[in-house]
Amino acid sequence: MAAAAAAAAARRAASVLPLVLSSPSRALLPHRRQALTLTRLLRPHGLYSHSARLLSPAAFCAVAASAASASNGAPAERARELHLYNTKSRRKELFQPRVPSGEVGMYVCGVTPYDDSHIGHARAYVAFDVLYRYLCYLDHKVRYVRNFTDIDDKIIARANQLGEDPFSLSKRYSDDFLSDMAHLHCLPPSVEPRVSDHIDQIINMIKQIIDNGCAYVVDGDVYFSVEAFPEYGELSGRKLDDNRAGERVAVDERKKNPADFALWKAAKDGEPSWDSPWGPGRPGWHIECSAMSAHYLGYSFDIHGGGEDLVFPHHENEIAQSRAACCDSSINYWIHNGFVNVNSQKMSKSLGNFVTIRKVTGLYHPLALRMFLLGTHYRSPINYTIEQLNVASDRLYYTYQTLRDCEESCQQHQSNSGNPLPVNTTNCIQKLHDEFEASMSDDLHTSVALAAISEPLKVMNDLLHTRKGKKQEKRLESLSAMEEKIRMVLSVLGLLPSSYHEVNTMFHRLYPVGLNIYCCLLKNTHCSFPL
């Protein structure tokens, strides 16, 4: 009775998964079905080796580009075109790099490290890590820049509260953030600049803005004049009268317009400061990203990203600053991820529902959190609950256990006889390939891509554990081919572990409740994960 109840509970949890993994729109791009060779479908093994999570960004992009080509020197069939939702145009657009066949420039606003990183940070950087990985999969070379705001009002206030040096505090939390990102399998960006290392670039940009008549100096402070930039509000759709006076700062009566924002802040006692033409001080919040993105990517580049909360005022102000400094400044695609709610309430410290990454990963495997985050389309709000995290964790355990069983069974298979695989196997692989690329190329629908692996997993479990499956012709070759394809999908999604055995051992240690799902399902007659 207990075993039957456990199996029923496991099936009920599994039946919820389509809801968790579904996005508001499951519509896929219209596409021409390509006649792909089996070699093209599987892609070379290098992309998803067990050490893939340890690759440097350059190495990952190189391996991904190699994986996108056919073997034996045959020309690769180009993966389908990528469409991304552009916040500025408010519609999906075909992604076309500014420099054809050149390097894609991508800048993502990083953290202000004054406290432990929370699951809202995880949501943003997992989303842009997937974009980074998928661009590499599509053969693009990517220069990915993500900054640290290592000097800011919040850092200074927290340092004063703790009696700690602001730079020491920000360095400590920056290191913790990088550790969190590594555990979540986020590839390190190409460059991770810090504000404190780019004061010269910031001062030079402010000089340009002043010289172009778009900023003014008041008692050592420098303010951007929004009235000098007629296009202000084009990203957010706000009219100037609707704009808040500022963010992270109080209203200053010395401003020409309440919406004017600080480019440079005059020094205050006890705060870090640098010399400038306007006197000692430090940068305002917004100018740093304009200066650092221009320094590493130029005034015009492909993608600028961040959380939805940054659309206004931060990114709106970035556009104004960059255009005021250089009239030819242009960013082609503005991409923003949605908010995280906790139990259907907005996550905030004031509500007491602030959830850090480390709190979650102390109870669950980090990849279970990543799986949960990818189960909702990146632009949609995501509701964090323990129940949904449990479902994501169970789903990931089932996936890894299936692949581990497959790997162990195939160890006895040393060579391929050269005969073609059964038609049902090639059809299954073809379908997974088509659904994966269609969903990912449709504005990164990771939820649909994850759902696409459910049918191959079911087929693999039938081949592994049922009488009929064990008798199928070229059973081991079919298992190996499907496992290879699923590896590729997991690698692009950042869900490939160092080893299936290692990660499932950690699942048992961290999350013993509910891990009987795999065994319970298999003990049931011909049972497989019902997706």
PDB file of C-alpha atoms in Angstrom, residues 219-221 264-268 272-282:
ATOM      1  CA  ASP A 219      28.370  72.777  -6.580  1.00  0.00           C
ATOM      2  CA  GLY A 220      30.549  69.869  -7.700  1.00  0.00           C
ATOM      3  CA  ASP A 221      27.601  67.709  -8.815  1.00  0.00           C
ATOM      4  CA  TRP A 264      28.707  62.810 -10.874  1.00  0.00           C
ATOM      5  CA  LYS A 265      28.187  63.228  -7.138  1.00  0.00           C
ATOM      6  CA  ALA A 266      30.328  65.638  -5.114  1.00  0.00           C
ATOM      7  CA  ALA A 267      32.329  63.996  -2.340  1.00  0.00           C
ATOM      8  CA  LYS A 268      30.862  63.613   1.134  1.00  0.00           C
ATOM      9  CA  PRO A 272      35.114  57.057  -1.354  1.00  0.00           C
ATOM     10  CA  SER A 273      35.915  59.734  -3.937  1.00  0.00           C
ATOM     11  CA  TRP A 274      38.054  60.446  -6.978  1.00  0.00           C
ATOM     12  CA  ASP A 275      39.399  63.680  -8.408  1.00  0.00           C
ATOM     13  CA  SER A 276      37.556  65.164 -11.368  1.00  0.00           C
ATOM     14  CA  PRO A 277      37.302  68.470 -13.273  1.00  0.00           C
ATOM     15  CA  TRP A 278      34.290  69.300 -11.046  1.00  0.00           C
ATOM     16  CA  GLY A 279      35.996  68.443  -7.787  1.00  0.00           C
ATOM     17  CA  PRO A 280      36.317  65.217  -5.753  1.00  0.00           C
ATOM     18  CA  GLY A 281      33.372  62.850  -6.045  1.00  0.00           C
ATOM     19  CA  ARG A 282      32.108  59.575  -7.457  1.00  0.00           C
TER      20      ARG A 282
END
